[in-house]
Amino acid sequence: MYNVLVCDDDSAILESIRIYLDNEGYNVITAVDGEQALERINGNEIHCVVLDIMMPKLDGLKTTLKIREEHNFPIILLSAKSEDTDKITGLSFGADDYVTKPFNPLELVARVKSQIRRYVSLGSLELKKSQLITGGIILDTDAKTVTVDGSEVKFTAMEFKILEYLMQNMGRVLSSSQIYEAVWNEPSYSSEKTVTVHIKNIRDKIEINPKNPKYLKVVYGLGYKCEKI
């Protein structure tokens, strides 16, 4: 069980986040200001921090700086400000992610999962040569498995091969014909519809919002690419 520290001086927001994370199996530790958050960190093994910026006594940015003096676990900042300069400031202070209020609690949970996955898989363990990774996705070419934010997702053989091919060519735009010929190993006559259907199925399994994909992007008129995150 992973320990997530949630710090916010708004009791309603604090309780809401606690309930959602608790339902996902996390052990949630709460604090109402930066000073209390630092006390909680000193007494517990923490795997991720969700930290509000605007707080009394010690704000989120100063708390982030204090945390980074000794710890490298992921920090997700919460703020009512959405300007790019505020996000850049938060990230430059040592945060790993930035969520603007009001937010969808399910999206925040997904971000926590992703950050913990990175911390545990990349921060603490040696990366296997057989693993292809982008964001919260780990594809293991030897084990033939795909995990998304720490949970294994079942793929058909063709779906796995398509995702593997795209991840092997991270950031490169690949046409439907290229994908078809590489995966099916035959000429790509009338391949576009077949590839499109499989890409849709893959998105449904790996994307939080398949209609606004984070990983598998369409480059209109050219093909598809897998983003390196």
mmCIF file with all atom_site columns, C-alpha atoms in Angstrom:
data_model
loop_
_atom_site.group_PDB
_atom_site.id
_atom_site.type_symbol
_atom_site.label_atom_id
_atom_site.label_alt_id
_atom_site.label_comp_id
_atom_site.label_asym_id
_atom_site.label_entity_id
_atom_site.label_seq_id
_atom_site.pdbx_PDB_ins_code
_atom_site.Cartn_x
_atom_site.Cartn_y
_atom_site.Cartn_z
_atom_site.occupancy
_atom_site.B_iso_or_equiv
_atom_site.pdbx_formal_charge
_atom_site.auth_seq_id
_atom_site.auth_comp_id
_atom_site.auth_asym_id
_atom_site.auth_atom_id
_atom_site.pdbx_PDB_model_num
ATOM 1   C CA . MET A 1 1   ? 0.000   0.000   0.000   1.00 0.00 ? 1   MET A CA 1
ATOM 2   C CA . TYR A 1 2   ? 1.360   3.412   -1.017  1.00 0.00 ? 2   TYR A CA 1
ATOM 3   C CA . ASN A 1 3   ? 1.174   6.450   1.261   1.00 0.00 ? 3   ASN A CA 1
ATOM 4   C CA . VAL A 1 4   ? -0.171  9.662   -0.268  1.00 0.00 ? 4   VAL A CA 1
ATOM 5   C CA . LEU A 1 5   ? 0.075   12.910  1.689   1.00 0.00 ? 5   LEU A CA 1
ATOM 6   C CA . VAL A 1 6   ? -2.702  15.375  0.827   1.00 0.00 ? 6   VAL A CA 1
ATOM 7   C CA . CYS A 1 7   ? -2.302  18.931  2.097   1.00 0.00 ? 7   CYS A CA 1
ATOM 8   C CA . ASP A 1 8   ? -5.019  21.583  1.685   1.00 0.00 ? 8   ASP A CA 1
ATOM 9   C CA . ASP A 1 9   ? -6.485  24.129  4.079   1.00 0.00 ? 9   ASP A CA 1
ATOM 10  C CA . ASP A 1 10  ? -9.957  23.659  2.536   1.00 0.00 ? 10  ASP A CA 1
ATOM 11  C CA . SER A 1 11  ? -11.497 20.834  4.578   1.00 0.00 ? 11  SER A CA 1
ATOM 12  C CA . ALA A 1 12  ? -14.091 19.975  1.906   1.00 0.00 ? 12  ALA A CA 1
ATOM 13  C CA . ILE A 1 13  ? -11.452 19.544  -0.812  1.00 0.00 ? 13  ILE A CA 1
ATOM 14  C CA . LEU A 1 14  ? -9.193  17.652  1.573   1.00 0.00 ? 14  LEU A CA 1
ATOM 15  C CA . GLU A 1 15  ? -11.942 15.186  2.472   1.00 0.00 ? 15  GLU A CA 1
ATOM 16  C CA . SER A 1 16  ? -13.029 14.736  -1.147  1.00 0.00 ? 16  SER A CA 1
ATOM 17  C CA . ILE A 1 17  ? -9.496  13.867  -2.292  1.00 0.00 ? 17  ILE A CA 1
ATOM 18  C CA . ARG A 1 18  ? -9.057  11.560  0.707   1.00 0.00 ? 18  ARG A CA 1
ATOM 19  C CA . ILE A 1 19  ? -12.221 9.604   -0.149  1.00 0.00 ? 19  ILE A CA 1
ATOM 20  C CA . TYR A 1 20  ? -11.296 9.129   -3.815  1.00 0.00 ? 20  TYR A CA 1
ATOM 21  C CA . LEU A 1 21  ? -7.729  8.019   -3.052  1.00 0.00 ? 21  LEU A CA 1
ATOM 22  C CA . ASP A 1 22  ? -8.900  5.770   -0.241  1.00 0.00 ? 22  ASP A CA 1
ATOM 23  C CA . ASN A 1 23  ? -11.314 4.064   -2.644  1.00 0.00 ? 23  ASN A CA 1
ATOM 24  C CA . GLU A 1 24  ? -8.334  3.298   -4.895  1.00 0.00 ? 24  GLU A CA 1
ATOM 25  C CA . GLY A 1 25  ? -6.520  1.544   -2.063  1.00 0.00 ? 25  GLY A CA 1
ATOM 26  C CA . TYR A 1 26  ? -4.076  4.276   -1.053  1.00 0.00 ? 26  TYR A CA 1
ATOM 27  C CA . ASN A 1 27  ? -3.232  5.058   2.548   1.00 0.00 ? 27  ASN A CA 1
ATOM 28  C CA . VAL A 1 28  ? -4.035  8.772   2.783   1.00 0.00 ? 28  VAL A CA 1
ATOM 29  C CA . ILE A 1 29  ? -2.288  11.061  5.263   1.00 0.00 ? 29  ILE A CA 1
ATOM 30  C CA . THR A 1 30  ? -3.699  14.587  5.576   1.00 0.00 ? 30  THR A CA 1
ATOM 31  C CA . ALA A 1 31  ? -2.362  18.000  6.565   1.00 0.00 ? 31  ALA A CA 1
ATOM 32  C CA . VAL A 1 32  ? -3.877  21.494  6.572   1.00 0.00 ? 32  VAL A CA 1
ATOM 33  C CA . ASP A 1 33  ? -0.756  23.631  6.017   1.00 0.00 ? 33  ASP A CA 1
ATOM 34  C CA . GLY A 1 34  ? 2.841   23.375  4.896   1.00 0.00 ? 34  GLY A CA 1
ATOM 35  C CA . GLU A 1 35  ? 4.315   23.090  8.374   1.00 0.00 ? 35  GLU A CA 1
ATOM 36  C CA . GLN A 1 36  ? 2.012   20.196  9.229   1.00 0.00 ? 36  GLN A CA 1
ATOM 37  C CA . ALA A 1 37  ? 2.831   18.542  5.901   1.00 0.00 ? 37  ALA A CA 1
ATOM 38  C CA . LEU A 1 38  ? 6.552   18.590  6.726   1.00 0.00 ? 38  LEU A CA 1
ATOM 39  C CA . GLU A 1 39  ? 5.805   17.043  10.126  1.00 0.00 ? 39  GLU A CA 1
ATOM 40  C CA . ARG A 1 40  ? 3.819   14.246  8.466   1.00 0.00 ? 40  ARG A CA 1
ATOM 41  C CA . ILE A 1 41  ? 6.665   13.588  6.008   1.00 0.00 ? 41  ILE A CA 1
ATOM 42  C CA . ASN A 1 42  ? 9.178   13.262  8.852   1.00 0.00 ? 42  ASN A CA 1
ATOM 43  C CA . GLY A 1 43  ? 7.042   10.591  10.520  1.00 0.00 ? 43  GLY A CA 1
ATOM 44  C CA . ASN A 1 44  ? 5.991   8.522   7.492   1.00 0.00 ? 44  ASN A CA 1
ATOM 45  C CA . GLU A 1 45  ? 7.271   6.913   4.311   1.00 0.00 ? 45  GLU A CA 1
ATOM 46  C CA . ILE A 1 46  ? 5.625   9.013   1.588   1.00 0.00 ? 46  ILE A CA 1
ATOM 47  C CA . HIS A 1 47  ? 5.214   7.942   -2.047  1.00 0.00 ? 47  HIS A CA 1
ATOM 48  C CA . CYS A 1 48  ? 3.399   11.023  -3.395  1.00 0.00 ? 48  CYS A CA 1
ATOM 49  C CA . VAL A 1 49  ? 2.292   14.460  -2.160  1.00 0.00 ? 49  VAL A CA 1
ATOM 50  C CA . VAL A 1 50  ? -0.763  16.412  -3.330  1.00 0.00 ? 50  VAL A CA 1
ATOM 51  C CA . LEU A 1 51  ? -0.099  19.957  -2.191  1.00 0.00 ? 51  LEU A CA 1
ATOM 52  C CA . ASP A 1 52  ? -2.216  23.116  -2.380  1.00 0.00 ? 52  ASP A CA 1
ATOM 53  C CA . ILE A 1 53  ? -0.252  26.274  -3.184  1.00 0.00 ? 53  ILE A CA 1
ATOM 54  C CA . MET A 1 54  ? -2.292  28.870  -1.290  1.00 0.00 ? 54  MET A CA 1
ATOM 55  C CA . MET A 1 55  ? -2.062  27.908  2.395   1.00 0.00 ? 55  MET A CA 1
ATOM 56  C CA . PRO A 1 56  ? -1.415  29.669  5.717   1.00 0.00 ? 56  PRO A CA 1
ATOM 57  C CA . LYS A 1 57  ? 1.864   29.484  7.663   1.00 0.00 ? 57  LYS A CA 1
ATOM 58  C CA . LEU A 1 58  ? 3.878   27.889  4.860   1.00 0.00 ? 58  LEU A CA 1
ATOM 59  C CA . ASP A 1 59  ? 2.557   27.953  1.301   1.00 0.00 ? 59  ASP A CA 1
ATOM 60  C CA . GLY A 1 60  ? 2.837   25.129  -1.216  1.00 0.00 ? 60  GLY A CA 1
ATOM 61  C CA . LEU A 1 61  ? 5.791   26.557  -3.129  1.00 0.00 ? 61  LEU A CA 1
ATOM 62  C CA . LYS A 1 62  ? 7.921   27.057  -0.025  1.00 0.00 ? 62  LYS A CA 1
ATOM 63  C CA . THR A 1 63  ? 6.870   23.629  1.213   1.00 0.00 ? 63  THR A CA 1
ATOM 64  C CA . THR A 1 64  ? 7.947   22.118  -2.105  1.00 0.00 ? 64  THR A CA 1
ATOM 65  C CA . LEU A 1 65  ? 11.386  23.718  -1.757  1.00 0.00 ? 65  LEU A CA 1
ATOM 66  C CA . LYS A 1 66  ? 11.724  22.329  1.777   1.00 0.00 ? 66  LYS A CA 1
ATOM 67  C CA . ILE A 1 67  ? 10.678  18.847  0.652   1.00 0.00 ? 67  ILE A CA 1
ATOM 68  C CA . ARG A 1 68  ? 13.159  18.843  -2.220  1.00 0.00 ? 68  ARG A CA 1
ATOM 69  C CA . GLU A 1 69  ? 16.036  19.458  0.191   1.00 0.00 ? 69  GLU A CA 1
ATOM 70  C CA . GLU A 1 70  ? 15.743  15.831  1.315   1.00 0.00 ? 70  GLU A CA 1
ATOM 71  C CA . HIS A 1 71  ? 13.169  13.896  -0.749  1.00 0.00 ? 71  HIS A CA 1
ATOM 72  C CA . ASN A 1 72  ? 12.568  13.001  -4.394  1.00 0.00 ? 72  ASN A CA 1
ATOM 73  C CA . PHE A 1 73  ? 9.046   11.519  -4.242  1.00 0.00 ? 73  PHE A CA 1
ATOM 74  C CA . PRO A 1 74  ? 6.548   13.114  -6.673  1.00 0.00 ? 74  PRO A CA 1
ATOM 75  C CA . ILE A 1 75  ? 4.715   16.328  -5.789  1.00 0.00 ? 75  ILE A CA 1
ATOM 76  C CA . ILE A 1 76  ? 1.461   17.406  -7.449  1.00 0.00 ? 76  ILE A CA 1
ATOM 77  C CA . LEU A 1 77  ? 0.544   21.046  -6.853  1.00 0.00 ? 77  LEU A CA 1
ATOM 78  C CA . LEU A 1 78  ? -3.051  22.305  -6.669  1.00 0.00 ? 78  LEU A CA 1
ATOM 79  C CA . SER A 1 79  ? -3.900  25.912  -7.485  1.00 0.00 ? 79  SER A CA 1
ATOM 80  C CA . ALA A 1 80  ? -6.840  28.123  -8.405  1.00 0.00 ? 80  ALA A CA 1
ATOM 81  C CA . LYS A 1 81  ? -4.502  29.977  -10.783 1.00 0.00 ? 81  LYS A CA 1
ATOM 82  C CA . SER A 1 82  ? -4.319  28.625  -14.321 1.00 0.00 ? 82  SER A CA 1
ATOM 83  C CA . GLU A 1 83  ? -1.785  30.989  -15.912 1.00 0.00 ? 83  GLU A CA 1
ATOM 84  C CA . ASP A 1 84  ? 1.214   29.337  -17.560 1.00 0.00 ? 84  ASP A CA 1
ATOM 85  C CA . THR A 1 85  ? 3.612   31.434  -15.463 1.00 0.00 ? 85  THR A CA 1
ATOM 86  C CA . ASP A 1 86  ? 2.163   29.957  -12.263 1.00 0.00 ? 86  ASP A CA 1
ATOM 87  C CA . LYS A 1 87  ? 2.543   26.430  -13.632 1.00 0.00 ? 87  LYS A CA 1
ATOM 88  C CA . ILE A 1 88  ? 6.122   27.104  -14.701 1.00 0.00 ? 88  ILE A CA 1
ATOM 89  C CA . THR A 1 89  ? 6.930   28.541  -11.277 1.00 0.00 ? 89  THR A CA 1
ATOM 90  C CA . GLY A 1 90  ? 5.499   25.490  -9.530  1.00 0.00 ? 90  GLY A CA 1
ATOM 91  C CA . LEU A 1 91  ? 7.428   23.072  -11.721 1.00 0.00 ? 91  LEU A CA 1
ATOM 92  C CA . SER A 1 92  ? 10.646  25.079  -11.368 1.00 0.00 ? 92  SER A CA 1
ATOM 93  C CA . PHE A 1 93  ? 10.323  24.842  -7.579  1.00 0.00 ? 93  PHE A CA 1
ATOM 94  C CA . GLY A 1 94  ? 10.521  21.043  -7.878  1.00 0.00 ? 94  GLY A CA 1
ATOM 95  C CA . ALA A 1 95  ? 6.933   19.899  -8.434  1.00 0.00 ? 95  ALA A CA 1
ATOM 96  C CA . ASP A 1 96  ? 6.238   17.062  -10.881 1.00 0.00 ? 96  ASP A CA 1
ATOM 97  C CA . ASP A 1 97  ? 2.712   18.024  -11.926 1.00 0.00 ? 97  ASP A CA 1
ATOM 98  C CA . TYR A 1 98  ? 0.240   20.893  -11.609 1.00 0.00 ? 98  TYR A CA 1
ATOM 99  C CA . VAL A 1 99  ? -3.570  20.673  -11.390 1.00 0.00 ? 99  VAL A CA 1
ATOM 100 C CA . THR A 1 100 ? -5.835  23.687  -11.641 1.00 0.00 ? 100 THR A CA 1
ATOM 101 C CA . LYS A 1 101 ? -8.888  24.048  -9.398  1.00 0.00 ? 101 LYS A CA 1
ATOM 102 C CA . PRO A 1 102 ? -11.672 23.145  -9.878  1.00 0.00 ? 102 PRO A CA 1
ATOM 103 C CA . PHE A 1 103 ? -10.563 19.699  -11.014 1.00 0.00 ? 103 PHE A CA 1
ATOM 104 C CA . ASN A 1 104 ? -12.072 16.305  -11.710 1.00 0.00 ? 104 ASN A CA 1
ATOM 105 C CA . PRO A 1 105 ? -11.168 14.063  -8.730  1.00 0.00 ? 105 PRO A CA 1
ATOM 106 C CA . LEU A 1 106 ? -10.849 11.049  -11.036 1.00 0.00 ? 106 LEU A CA 1
ATOM 107 C CA . GLU A 1 107 ? -8.278  12.888  -13.138 1.00 0.00 ? 107 GLU A CA 1
ATOM 108 C CA . LEU A 1 108 ? -6.318  13.758  -9.994  1.00 0.00 ? 108 LEU A CA 1
ATOM 109 C CA . VAL A 1 109 ? -6.381  10.095  -8.935  1.00 0.00 ? 109 VAL A CA 1
ATOM 110 C CA . ALA A 1 110 ? -5.081  9.108   -12.382 1.00 0.00 ? 110 ALA A CA 1
ATOM 111 C CA . ARG A 1 111 ? -2.248  11.617  -12.051 1.00 0.00 ? 111 ARG A CA 1
ATOM 112 C CA . VAL A 1 112 ? -1.355  10.283  -8.598  1.00 0.00 ? 112 VAL A CA 1
ATOM 113 C CA . LYS A 1 113 ? -1.258  6.742   -10.014 1.00 0.00 ? 113 LYS A CA 1
ATOM 114 C CA . SER A 1 114 ? 0.961   7.857   -12.865 1.00 0.00 ? 114 SER A CA 1
ATOM 115 C CA . GLN A 1 115 ? 3.402   9.715   -10.625 1.00 0.00 ? 115 GLN A CA 1
ATOM 116 C CA . ILE A 1 116 ? 3.677   6.841   -8.140  1.00 0.00 ? 116 ILE A CA 1
ATOM 117 C CA . ARG A 1 117 ? 4.213   4.425   -11.002 1.00 0.00 ? 117 ARG A CA 1
ATOM 118 C CA . ARG A 1 118 ? 7.101   6.554   -12.258 1.00 0.00 ? 118 ARG A CA 1
ATOM 119 C CA . TYR A 1 119 ? 8.573   6.929   -8.775  1.00 0.00 ? 119 TYR A CA 1
ATOM 120 C CA . VAL A 1 120 ? 8.438   3.211   -7.988  1.00 0.00 ? 120 VAL A CA 1
ATOM 121 C CA . SER A 1 121 ? 9.334   1.864   -11.442 1.00 0.00 ? 121 SER A CA 1
ATOM 122 C CA . LEU A 1 122 ? 11.893  4.425   -12.567 1.00 0.00 ? 122 LEU A CA 1
ATOM 123 C CA . GLY A 1 123 ? 13.052  6.105   -9.388  1.00 0.00 ? 123 GLY A CA 1
ATOM 124 C CA . SER A 1 124 ? 13.675  3.011   -7.304  1.00 0.00 ? 124 SER A CA 1
ATOM 125 C CA . LEU A 1 125 ? 14.103  0.103   -9.694  1.00 0.00 ? 125 LEU A CA 1
ATOM 126 C CA . GLU A 1 126 ? 16.387  -0.506  -12.651 1.00 0.00 ? 126 GLU A CA 1
ATOM 127 C CA . LEU A 1 127 ? 14.644  -0.167  -15.999 1.00 0.00 ? 127 LEU A CA 1
ATOM 128 C CA . LYS A 1 128 ? 14.493  -3.474  -17.882 1.00 0.00 ? 128 LYS A CA 1
ATOM 129 C CA . LYS A 1 129 ? 15.819  -3.524  -21.439 1.00 0.00 ? 129 LYS A CA 1
ATOM 130 C CA . SER A 1 130 ? 12.596  -5.230  -22.535 1.00 0.00 ? 130 SER A CA 1
ATOM 131 C CA . GLN A 1 131 ? 10.429  -2.330  -21.325 1.00 0.00 ? 131 GLN A CA 1
ATOM 132 C CA . LEU A 1 132 ? 9.127   0.496   -23.481 1.00 0.00 ? 132 LEU A CA 1
ATOM 133 C CA . ILE A 1 133 ? 7.808   3.374   -21.377 1.00 0.00 ? 133 ILE A CA 1
ATOM 134 C CA . THR A 1 134 ? 5.907   6.577   -21.969 1.00 0.00 ? 134 THR A CA 1
ATOM 135 C CA . GLY A 1 135 ? 4.109   8.368   -19.137 1.00 0.00 ? 135 GLY A CA 1
ATOM 136 C CA . GLY A 1 136 ? 2.094   5.780   -17.204 1.00 0.00 ? 136 GLY A CA 1
ATOM 137 C CA . ILE A 1 137 ? 2.384   3.069   -19.870 1.00 0.00 ? 137 ILE A CA 1
ATOM 138 C CA . ILE A 1 138 ? 4.897   0.221   -19.592 1.00 0.00 ? 138 ILE A CA 1
ATOM 139 C CA . LEU A 1 139 ? 5.033   -2.305  -22.444 1.00 0.00 ? 139 LEU A CA 1
ATOM 140 C CA . ASP A 1 140 ? 7.211   -5.348  -21.800 1.00 0.00 ? 140 ASP A CA 1
ATOM 141 C CA . THR A 1 141 ? 8.291   -6.976  -25.054 1.00 0.00 ? 141 THR A CA 1
ATOM 142 C CA . ASP A 1 142 ? 9.474   -10.165 -23.289 1.00 0.00 ? 142 ASP A CA 1
ATOM 143 C CA . ALA A 1 143 ? 6.536   -10.707 -20.943 1.00 0.00 ? 143 ALA A CA 1
ATOM 144 C CA . LYS A 1 144 ? 4.069   -9.442  -23.598 1.00 0.00 ? 144 LYS A CA 1
ATOM 145 C CA . THR A 1 145 ? 2.309   -7.295  -21.011 1.00 0.00 ? 145 THR A CA 1
ATOM 146 C CA . VAL A 1 146 ? 1.059   -3.717  -20.897 1.00 0.00 ? 146 VAL A CA 1
ATOM 147 C CA . THR A 1 147 ? 0.446   -1.823  -17.677 1.00 0.00 ? 147 THR A CA 1
ATOM 148 C CA . VAL A 1 148 ? -1.270  1.549   -17.484 1.00 0.00 ? 148 VAL A CA 1
ATOM 149 C CA . ASP A 1 149 ? -0.704  3.529   -14.279 1.00 0.00 ? 149 ASP A CA 1
ATOM 150 C CA . GLY A 1 150 ? 0.305   0.321   -12.505 1.00 0.00 ? 150 GLY A CA 1
ATOM 151 C CA . SER A 1 151 ? -2.624  -1.852  -13.641 1.00 0.00 ? 151 SER A CA 1
ATOM 152 C CA . GLU A 1 152 ? -2.203  -4.559  -16.275 1.00 0.00 ? 152 GLU A CA 1
ATOM 153 C CA . VAL A 1 153 ? -4.416  -4.130  -19.329 1.00 0.00 ? 153 VAL A CA 1
ATOM 154 C CA . LYS A 1 154 ? -5.328  -6.996  -21.660 1.00 0.00 ? 154 LYS A CA 1
ATOM 155 C CA . PHE A 1 155 ? -4.529  -6.573  -25.355 1.00 0.00 ? 155 PHE A CA 1
ATOM 156 C CA . THR A 1 156 ? -5.166  -8.749  -28.394 1.00 0.00 ? 156 THR A CA 1
ATOM 157 C CA . ALA A 1 157 ? -2.061  -9.903  -30.251 1.00 0.00 ? 157 ALA A CA 1
ATOM 158 C CA . MET A 1 158 ? -2.528  -7.312  -33.000 1.00 0.00 ? 158 MET A CA 1
ATOM 159 C CA . GLU A 1 159 ? -3.245  -4.474  -30.551 1.00 0.00 ? 159 GLU A CA 1
ATOM 160 C CA . PHE A 1 160 ? -0.063  -5.345  -28.666 1.00 0.00 ? 160 PHE A CA 1
ATOM 161 C CA . LYS A 1 161 ? 2.015   -5.407  -31.867 1.00 0.00 ? 161 LYS A CA 1
ATOM 162 C CA . ILE A 1 162 ? 0.639   -2.041  -33.017 1.00 0.00 ? 162 ILE A CA 1
ATOM 163 C CA . LEU A 1 163 ? 1.326   -0.381  -29.665 1.00 0.00 ? 163 LEU A CA 1
ATOM 164 C CA . GLU A 1 164 ? 4.786   -1.970  -29.546 1.00 0.00 ? 164 GLU A CA 1
ATOM 165 C CA . TYR A 1 165 ? 5.595   -0.660  -33.033 1.00 0.00 ? 165 TYR A CA 1
ATOM 166 C CA . LEU A 1 166 ? 4.384   2.847   -32.191 1.00 0.00 ? 166 LEU A CA 1
ATOM 167 C CA . MET A 1 167 ? 6.322   2.906   -28.909 1.00 0.00 ? 167 MET A CA 1
ATOM 168 C CA . GLN A 1 168 ? 9.467   1.659   -30.647 1.00 0.00 ? 168 GLN A CA 1
ATOM 169 C CA . ASN A 1 169 ? 9.123   4.694   -32.923 1.00 0.00 ? 169 ASN A CA 1
ATOM 170 C CA . MET A 1 170 ? 8.190   7.200   -30.203 1.00 0.00 ? 170 MET A CA 1
ATOM 171 C CA . GLY A 1 171 ? 7.489   10.676  -31.590 1.00 0.00 ? 171 GLY A CA 1
ATOM 172 C CA . ARG A 1 172 ? 7.652   9.515   -35.213 1.00 0.00 ? 172 ARG A CA 1
ATOM 173 C CA . VAL A 1 173 ? 4.588   9.874   -37.466 1.00 0.00 ? 173 VAL A CA 1
ATOM 174 C CA . LEU A 1 174 ? 3.681   6.526   -39.023 1.00 0.00 ? 174 LEU A CA 1
ATOM 175 C CA . SER A 1 175 ? 1.156   6.101   -41.818 1.00 0.00 ? 175 SER A CA 1
ATOM 176 C CA . SER A 1 176 ? -1.568  3.446   -41.736 1.00 0.00 ? 176 SER A CA 1
ATOM 177 C CA . SER A 1 177 ? 0.307   1.634   -44.514 1.00 0.00 ? 177 SER A CA 1
ATOM 178 C CA . GLN A 1 178 ? 3.562   1.590   -42.521 1.00 0.00 ? 178 GLN A CA 1
ATOM 179 C CA . ILE A 1 179 ? 1.790   0.271   -39.428 1.00 0.00 ? 179 ILE A CA 1
ATOM 180 C CA . TYR A 1 180 ? -0.098  -2.384  -41.383 1.00 0.00 ? 180 TYR A CA 1
ATOM 181 C CA . GLU A 1 181 ? 2.963   -3.661  -43.245 1.00 0.00 ? 181 GLU A CA 1
ATOM 182 C CA . ALA A 1 182 ? 5.058   -3.768  -40.058 1.00 0.00 ? 182 ALA A CA 1
ATOM 183 C CA . VAL A 1 183 ? 2.420   -5.557  -37.961 1.00 0.00 ? 183 VAL A CA 1
ATOM 184 C CA . TRP A 1 184 ? 0.642   -7.805  -40.465 1.00 0.00 ? 184 TRP A CA 1
ATOM 185 C CA . ASN A 1 185 ? 3.784   -8.354  -42.549 1.00 0.00 ? 185 ASN A CA 1
ATOM 186 C CA . GLU A 1 186 ? 1.910   -8.119  -45.840 1.00 0.00 ? 186 GLU A CA 1
ATOM 187 C CA . PRO A 1 187 ? 1.108   -5.438  -48.453 1.00 0.00 ? 187 PRO A CA 1
ATOM 188 C CA . SER A 1 188 ? -1.139  -2.668  -47.148 1.00 0.00 ? 188 SER A CA 1
ATOM 189 C CA . TYR A 1 189 ? -4.054  -2.851  -49.570 1.00 0.00 ? 189 TYR A CA 1
ATOM 190 C CA . SER A 1 190 ? -7.087  -1.077  -48.006 1.00 0.00 ? 190 SER A CA 1
ATOM 191 C CA . SER A 1 191 ? -5.257  -0.984  -44.663 1.00 0.00 ? 191 SER A CA 1
ATOM 192 C CA . GLU A 1 192 ? -6.513  2.353   -43.329 1.00 0.00 ? 192 GLU A CA 1
ATOM 193 C CA . LYS A 1 193 ? -9.833  1.174   -41.875 1.00 0.00 ? 193 LYS A CA 1
ATOM 194 C CA . THR A 1 194 ? -8.258  -1.893  -40.245 1.00 0.00 ? 194 THR A CA 1
ATOM 195 C CA . VAL A 1 195 ? -5.567  0.193   -38.552 1.00 0.00 ? 195 VAL A CA 1
ATOM 196 C CA . THR A 1 196 ? -8.083  2.867   -37.500 1.00 0.00 ? 196 THR A CA 1
ATOM 197 C CA . VAL A 1 197 ? -10.283 0.300   -35.735 1.00 0.00 ? 197 VAL A CA 1
ATOM 198 C CA . HIS A 1 198 ? -7.327  -1.166  -33.849 1.00 0.00 ? 198 HIS A CA 1
ATOM 199 C CA . ILE A 1 199 ? -6.022  2.291   -32.851 1.00 0.00 ? 199 ILE A CA 1
ATOM 200 C CA . LYS A 1 200 ? -9.475  3.132   -31.457 1.00 0.00 ? 200 LYS A CA 1
ATOM 201 C CA . ASN A 1 201 ? -9.478  -0.072  -29.382 1.00 0.00 ? 201 ASN A CA 1
ATOM 202 C CA . ILE A 1 202 ? -5.984  0.672   -28.048 1.00 0.00 ? 202 ILE A CA 1
ATOM 203 C CA . ARG A 1 203 ? -6.982  4.216   -27.094 1.00 0.00 ? 203 ARG A CA 1
ATOM 204 C CA . ASP A 1 204 ? -10.022 2.921   -25.218 1.00 0.00 ? 204 ASP A CA 1
ATOM 205 C CA . LYS A 1 205 ? -7.657  0.843   -23.090 1.00 0.00 ? 205 LYS A CA 1
ATOM 206 C CA . ILE A 1 206 ? -4.830  3.305   -22.404 1.00 0.00 ? 206 ILE A CA 1
ATOM 207 C CA . GLU A 1 207 ? -6.321  6.799   -22.499 1.00 0.00 ? 207 GLU A CA 1
ATOM 208 C CA . ILE A 1 208 ? -8.150  8.568   -19.664 1.00 0.00 ? 208 ILE A CA 1
ATOM 209 C CA . ASN A 1 209 ? -10.165 10.383  -22.325 1.00 0.00 ? 209 ASN A CA 1
ATOM 210 C CA . PRO A 1 210 ? -9.948  8.558   -25.690 1.00 0.00 ? 210 PRO A CA 1
ATOM 211 C CA . LYS A 1 211 ? -11.558 11.532  -27.465 1.00 0.00 ? 211 LYS A CA 1
ATOM 212 C CA . ASN A 1 212 ? -8.704  13.752  -26.268 1.00 0.00 ? 212 ASN A CA 1
ATOM 213 C CA . PRO A 1 213 ? -5.785  11.293  -26.319 1.00 0.00 ? 213 PRO A CA 1
ATOM 214 C CA . LYS A 1 214 ? -2.609  11.909  -24.384 1.00 0.00 ? 214 LYS A CA 1
ATOM 215 C CA . TYR A 1 215 ? -0.511  9.106   -25.861 1.00 0.00 ? 215 TYR A CA 1
ATOM 216 C CA . LEU A 1 216 ? -1.726  8.078   -29.338 1.00 0.00 ? 216 LEU A CA 1
ATOM 217 C CA . LYS A 1 217 ? -2.157  11.168  -31.504 1.00 0.00 ? 217 LYS A CA 1
ATOM 218 C CA . VAL A 1 218 ? -3.564  11.533  -35.022 1.00 0.00 ? 218 VAL A CA 1
ATOM 219 C CA . VAL A 1 219 ? -1.528  13.673  -37.394 1.00 0.00 ? 219 VAL A CA 1
ATOM 220 C CA . TYR A 1 220 ? -4.261  14.423  -39.901 1.00 0.00 ? 220 TYR A CA 1
ATOM 221 C CA . GLY A 1 221 ? -3.483  13.368  -43.437 1.00 0.00 ? 221 GLY A CA 1
ATOM 222 C CA . LEU A 1 222 ? -0.246  11.678  -42.358 1.00 0.00 ? 222 LEU A CA 1
ATOM 223 C CA . GLY A 1 223 ? -0.900  8.983   -39.774 1.00 0.00 ? 223 GLY A CA 1
ATOM 224 C CA . TYR A 1 224 ? -0.363  8.289   -36.077 1.00 0.00 ? 224 TYR A CA 1
ATOM 225 C CA . LYS A 1 225 ? 2.330   8.805   -33.476 1.00 0.00 ? 225 LYS A CA 1
ATOM 226 C CA . CYS A 1 226 ? 2.980   7.790   -29.893 1.00 0.00 ? 226 CYS A CA 1
ATOM 227 C CA . GLU A 1 227 ? 3.994   10.733  -27.700 1.00 0.00 ? 227 GLU A CA 1
ATOM 228 C CA . LYS A 1 228 ? 7.025   10.476  -25.426 1.00 0.00 ? 228 LYS A CA 1
ATOM 229 C CA . ILE A 1 229 ? 5.883   11.706  -21.992 1.00 0.00 ? 229 ILE A CA 1
#
